[in-house]
JSON list of C-alpha atoms and ligand atoms in Angstrom, two decimals:
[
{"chain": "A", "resi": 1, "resn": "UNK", "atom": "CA", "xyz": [-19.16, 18.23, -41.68]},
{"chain": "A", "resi": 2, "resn": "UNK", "atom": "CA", "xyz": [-19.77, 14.82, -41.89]},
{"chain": "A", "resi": 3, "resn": "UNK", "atom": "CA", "xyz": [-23.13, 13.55, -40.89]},
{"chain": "A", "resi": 4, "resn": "UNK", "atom": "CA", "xyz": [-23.80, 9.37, -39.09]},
{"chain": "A", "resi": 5, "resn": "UNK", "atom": "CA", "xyz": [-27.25, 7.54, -38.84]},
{"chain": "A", "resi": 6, "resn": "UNK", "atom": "CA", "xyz": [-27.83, 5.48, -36.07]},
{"chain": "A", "resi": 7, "resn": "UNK", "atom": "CA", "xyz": [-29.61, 2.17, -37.55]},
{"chain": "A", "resi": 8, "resn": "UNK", "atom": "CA", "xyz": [-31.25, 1.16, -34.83]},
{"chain": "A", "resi": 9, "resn": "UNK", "atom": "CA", "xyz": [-33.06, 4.44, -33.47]},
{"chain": "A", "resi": 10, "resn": "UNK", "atom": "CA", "xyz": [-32.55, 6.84, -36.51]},
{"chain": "A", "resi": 11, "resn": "UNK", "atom": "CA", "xyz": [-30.19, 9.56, -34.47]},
{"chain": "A", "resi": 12, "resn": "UNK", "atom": "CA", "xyz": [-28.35, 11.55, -37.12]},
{"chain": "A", "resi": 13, "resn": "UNK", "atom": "CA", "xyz": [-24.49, 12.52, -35.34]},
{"chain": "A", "resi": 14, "resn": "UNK", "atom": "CA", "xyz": [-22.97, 15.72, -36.86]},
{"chain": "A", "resi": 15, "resn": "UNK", "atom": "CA", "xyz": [-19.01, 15.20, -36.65]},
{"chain": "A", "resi": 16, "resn": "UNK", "atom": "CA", "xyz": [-15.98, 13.48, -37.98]},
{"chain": "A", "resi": 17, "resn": "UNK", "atom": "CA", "xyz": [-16.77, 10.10, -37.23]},
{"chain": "A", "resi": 18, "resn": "UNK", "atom": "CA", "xyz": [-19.65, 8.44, -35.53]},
{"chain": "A", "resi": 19, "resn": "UNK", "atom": "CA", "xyz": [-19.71, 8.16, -31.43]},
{"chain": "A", "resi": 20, "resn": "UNK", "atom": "CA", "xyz": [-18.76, 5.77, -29.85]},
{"chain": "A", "resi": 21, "resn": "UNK", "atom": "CA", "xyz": [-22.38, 5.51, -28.06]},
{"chain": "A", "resi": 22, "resn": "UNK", "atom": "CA", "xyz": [-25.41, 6.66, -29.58]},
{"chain": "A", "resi": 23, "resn": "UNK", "atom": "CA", "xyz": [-26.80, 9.89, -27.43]},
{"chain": "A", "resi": 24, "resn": "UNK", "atom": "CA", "xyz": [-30.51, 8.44, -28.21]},
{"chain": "A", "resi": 25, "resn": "UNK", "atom": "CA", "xyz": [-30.18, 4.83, -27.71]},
{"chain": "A", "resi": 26, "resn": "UNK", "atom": "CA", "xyz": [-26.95, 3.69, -26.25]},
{"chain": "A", "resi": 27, "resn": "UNK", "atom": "CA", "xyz": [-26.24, 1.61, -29.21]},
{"chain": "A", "resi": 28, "resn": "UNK", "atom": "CA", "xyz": [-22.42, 1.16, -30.35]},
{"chain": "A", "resi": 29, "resn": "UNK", "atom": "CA", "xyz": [-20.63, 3.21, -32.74]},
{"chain": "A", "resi": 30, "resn": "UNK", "atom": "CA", "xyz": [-20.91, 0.28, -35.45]},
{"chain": "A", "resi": 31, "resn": "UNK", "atom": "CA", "xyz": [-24.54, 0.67, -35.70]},
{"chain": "A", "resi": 32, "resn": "UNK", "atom": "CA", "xyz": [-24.16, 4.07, -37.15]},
{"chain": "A", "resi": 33, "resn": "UNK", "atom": "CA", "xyz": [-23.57, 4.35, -40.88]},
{"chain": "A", "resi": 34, "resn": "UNK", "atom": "CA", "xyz": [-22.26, 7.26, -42.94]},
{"chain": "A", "resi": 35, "resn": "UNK", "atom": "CA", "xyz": [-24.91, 9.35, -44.61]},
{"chain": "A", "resi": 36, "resn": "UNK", "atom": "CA", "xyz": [-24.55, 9.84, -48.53]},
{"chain": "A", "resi": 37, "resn": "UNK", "atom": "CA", "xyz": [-23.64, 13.40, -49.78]},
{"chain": "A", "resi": 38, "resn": "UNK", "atom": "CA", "xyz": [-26.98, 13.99, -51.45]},
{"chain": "A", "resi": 39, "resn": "UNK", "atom": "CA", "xyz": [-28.22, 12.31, -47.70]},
{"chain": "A", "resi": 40, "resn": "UNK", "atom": "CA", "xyz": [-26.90, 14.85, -45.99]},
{"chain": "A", "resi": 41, "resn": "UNK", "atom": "CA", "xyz": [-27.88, 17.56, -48.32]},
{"chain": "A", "resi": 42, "resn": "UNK", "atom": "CA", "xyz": [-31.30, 16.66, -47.55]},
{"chain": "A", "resi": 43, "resn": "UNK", "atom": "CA", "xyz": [-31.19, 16.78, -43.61]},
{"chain": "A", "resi": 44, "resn": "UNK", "atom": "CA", "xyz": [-29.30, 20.33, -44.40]},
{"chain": "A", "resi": 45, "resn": "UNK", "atom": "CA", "xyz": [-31.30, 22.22, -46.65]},
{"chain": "A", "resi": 46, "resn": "UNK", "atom": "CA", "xyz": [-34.75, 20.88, -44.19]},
{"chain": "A", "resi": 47, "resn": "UNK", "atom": "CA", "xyz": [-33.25, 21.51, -41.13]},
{"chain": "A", "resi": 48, "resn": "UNK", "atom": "CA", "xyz": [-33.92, 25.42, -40.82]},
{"chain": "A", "resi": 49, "resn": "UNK", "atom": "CA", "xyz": [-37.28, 25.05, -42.61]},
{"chain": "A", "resi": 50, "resn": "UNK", "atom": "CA", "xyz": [-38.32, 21.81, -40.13]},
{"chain": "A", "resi": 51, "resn": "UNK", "atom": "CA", "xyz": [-37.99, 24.35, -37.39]},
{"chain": "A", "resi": 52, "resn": "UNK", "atom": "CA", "xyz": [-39.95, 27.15, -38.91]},
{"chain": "A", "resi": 53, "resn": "UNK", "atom": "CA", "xyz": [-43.02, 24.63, -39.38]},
{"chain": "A", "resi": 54, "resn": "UNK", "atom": "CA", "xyz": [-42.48, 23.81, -36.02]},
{"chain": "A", "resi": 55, "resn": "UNK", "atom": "CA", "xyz": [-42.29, 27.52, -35.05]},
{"chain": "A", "resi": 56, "resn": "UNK", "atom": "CA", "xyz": [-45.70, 27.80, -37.09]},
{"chain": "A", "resi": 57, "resn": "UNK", "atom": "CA", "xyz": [-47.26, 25.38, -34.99]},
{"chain": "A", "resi": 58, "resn": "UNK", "atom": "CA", "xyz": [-46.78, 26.91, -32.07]},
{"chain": "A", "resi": 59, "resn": "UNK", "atom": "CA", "xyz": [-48.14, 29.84, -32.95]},
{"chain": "A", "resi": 60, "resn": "UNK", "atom": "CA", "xyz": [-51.03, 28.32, -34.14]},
{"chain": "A", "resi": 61, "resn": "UNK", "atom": "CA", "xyz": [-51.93, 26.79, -30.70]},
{"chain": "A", "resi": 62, "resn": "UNK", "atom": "CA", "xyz": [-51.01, 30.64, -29.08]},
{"chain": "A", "resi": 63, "resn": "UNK", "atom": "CA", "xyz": [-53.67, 31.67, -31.74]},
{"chain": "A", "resi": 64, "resn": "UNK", "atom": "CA", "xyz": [-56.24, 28.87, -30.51]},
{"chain": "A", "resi": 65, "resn": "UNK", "atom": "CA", "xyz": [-55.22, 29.99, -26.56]},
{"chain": "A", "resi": 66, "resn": "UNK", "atom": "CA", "xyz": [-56.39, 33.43, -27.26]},
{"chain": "A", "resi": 67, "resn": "UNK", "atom": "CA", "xyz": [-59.38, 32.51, -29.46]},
{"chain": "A", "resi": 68, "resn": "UNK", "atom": "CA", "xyz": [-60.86, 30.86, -26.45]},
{"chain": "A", "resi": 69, "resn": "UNK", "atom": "CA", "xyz": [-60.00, 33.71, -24.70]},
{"chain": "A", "resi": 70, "resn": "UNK", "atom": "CA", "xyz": [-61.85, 35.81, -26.54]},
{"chain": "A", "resi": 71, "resn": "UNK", "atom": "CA", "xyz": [-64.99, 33.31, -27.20]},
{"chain": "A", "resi": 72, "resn": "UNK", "atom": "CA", "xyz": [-65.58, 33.09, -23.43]},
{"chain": "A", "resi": 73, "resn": "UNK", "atom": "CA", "xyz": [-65.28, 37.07, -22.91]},
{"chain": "A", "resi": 74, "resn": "UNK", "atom": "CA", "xyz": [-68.59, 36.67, -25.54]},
{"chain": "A", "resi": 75, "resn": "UNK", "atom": "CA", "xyz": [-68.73, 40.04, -26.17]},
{"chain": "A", "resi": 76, "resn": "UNK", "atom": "CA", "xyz": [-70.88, 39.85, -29.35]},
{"chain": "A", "resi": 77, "resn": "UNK", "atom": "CA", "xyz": [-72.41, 37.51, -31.98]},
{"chain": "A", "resi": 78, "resn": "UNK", "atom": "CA", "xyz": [-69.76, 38.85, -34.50]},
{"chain": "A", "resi": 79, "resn": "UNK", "atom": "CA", "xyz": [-66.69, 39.17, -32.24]},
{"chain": "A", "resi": 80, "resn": "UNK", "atom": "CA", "xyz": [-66.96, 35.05, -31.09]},
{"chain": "A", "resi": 81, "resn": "UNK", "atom": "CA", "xyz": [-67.58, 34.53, -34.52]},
{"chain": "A", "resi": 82, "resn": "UNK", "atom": "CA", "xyz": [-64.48, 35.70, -35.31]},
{"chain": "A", "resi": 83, "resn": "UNK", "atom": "CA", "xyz": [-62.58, 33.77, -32.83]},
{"chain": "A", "resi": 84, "resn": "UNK", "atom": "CA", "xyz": [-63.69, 30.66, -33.85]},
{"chain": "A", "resi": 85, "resn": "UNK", "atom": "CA", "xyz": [-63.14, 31.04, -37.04]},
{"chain": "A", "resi": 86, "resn": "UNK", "atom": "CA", "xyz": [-59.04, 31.98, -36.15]},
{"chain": "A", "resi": 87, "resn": "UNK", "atom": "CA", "xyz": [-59.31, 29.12, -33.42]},
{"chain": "A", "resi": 88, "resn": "UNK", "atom": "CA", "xyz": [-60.33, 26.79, -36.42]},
{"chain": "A", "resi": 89, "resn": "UNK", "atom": "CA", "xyz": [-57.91, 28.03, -39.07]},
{"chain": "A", "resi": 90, "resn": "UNK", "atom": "CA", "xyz": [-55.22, 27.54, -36.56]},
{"chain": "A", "resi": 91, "resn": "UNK", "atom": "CA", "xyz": [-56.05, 24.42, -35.87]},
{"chain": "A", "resi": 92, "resn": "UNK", "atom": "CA", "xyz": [-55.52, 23.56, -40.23]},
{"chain": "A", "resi": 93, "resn": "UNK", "atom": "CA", "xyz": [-52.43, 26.13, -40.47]},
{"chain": "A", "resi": 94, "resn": "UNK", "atom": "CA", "xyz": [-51.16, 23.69, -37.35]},
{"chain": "A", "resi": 95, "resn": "UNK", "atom": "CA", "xyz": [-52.04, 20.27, -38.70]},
{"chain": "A", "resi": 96, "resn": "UNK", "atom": "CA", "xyz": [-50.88, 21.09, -42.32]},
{"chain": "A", "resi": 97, "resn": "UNK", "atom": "CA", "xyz": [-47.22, 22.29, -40.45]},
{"chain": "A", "resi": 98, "resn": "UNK", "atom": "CA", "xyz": [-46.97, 19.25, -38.88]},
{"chain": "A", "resi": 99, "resn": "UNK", "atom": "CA", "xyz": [-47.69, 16.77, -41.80]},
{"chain": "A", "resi": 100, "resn": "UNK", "atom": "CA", "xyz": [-45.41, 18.52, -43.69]},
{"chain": "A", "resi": 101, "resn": "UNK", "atom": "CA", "xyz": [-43.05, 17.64, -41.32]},
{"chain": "A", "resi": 102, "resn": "UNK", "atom": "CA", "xyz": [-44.04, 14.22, -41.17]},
{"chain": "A", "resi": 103, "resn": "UNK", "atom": "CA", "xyz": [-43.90, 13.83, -45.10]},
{"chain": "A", "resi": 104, "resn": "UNK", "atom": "CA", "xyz": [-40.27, 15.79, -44.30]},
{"chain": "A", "resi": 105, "resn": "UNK", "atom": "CA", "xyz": [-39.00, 12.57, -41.55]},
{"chain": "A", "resi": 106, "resn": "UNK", "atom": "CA", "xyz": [-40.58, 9.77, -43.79]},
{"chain": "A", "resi": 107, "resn": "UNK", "atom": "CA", "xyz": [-37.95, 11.15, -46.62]},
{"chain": "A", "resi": 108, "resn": "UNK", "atom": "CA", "xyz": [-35.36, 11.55, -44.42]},
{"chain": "A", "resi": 109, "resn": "UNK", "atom": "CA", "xyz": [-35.05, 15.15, -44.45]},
{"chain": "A", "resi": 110, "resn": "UNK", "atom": "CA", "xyz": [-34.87, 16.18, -40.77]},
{"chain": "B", "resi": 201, "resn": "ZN", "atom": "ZN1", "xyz": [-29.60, 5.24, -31.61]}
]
């Protein structure tokens, strides 16, 4: 499968030729260029592993929901303790997810 690049908003099209609109931004089809083979390697081999960090993420901010949980339930010294410490090592497991998919977009794997 072929992949297209809209220029103007960065939409990547999946078919045999670019659309005739762009889904994102309404430009025209002739603003949409034809990704490279090693191009669209890239947005292949990320796209599964984009949506695992993303997966990751979310999971980290389920972990942070149920930290607080637990820290207001305050049922001993040791036991908040605890939950902070898993609220604030979701919060790094979260952040590093998401820069890595930042560094991921700025290469144009995505
Ligand atoms: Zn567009």
């Amino acid at each position: 499968m072929k992949l297209f690049k809209c220029t103007v908003c960065g939409y990547i099209h999946e078919g045999n030729e670019a659309p005739n609109v762009c889904p994102k931004c309404g430009a025209p089809k002739d603003k949409f260029v034809e990704l490279t083979q090693e191009e669209t390697d890239k947005v292949y081999k990320s796209d599964r592993t984009n949506d695992i960090h993303m997966e990751i993420a979310n999971l980290c901010m389920r972990i942070a929901a149920l930290s607080e949980e637990g820290i207001k339930l305050n049922l001993d010294p040791a036991c908040v303790a605890a939950f902070e410490k898993a609220k604030n090592e979701s919060w790094i497991i979260k952040q590093r997810a998401k820069a890595e998919i930042a560094g991921h977009m700025s290469k144009g794997k995505w």
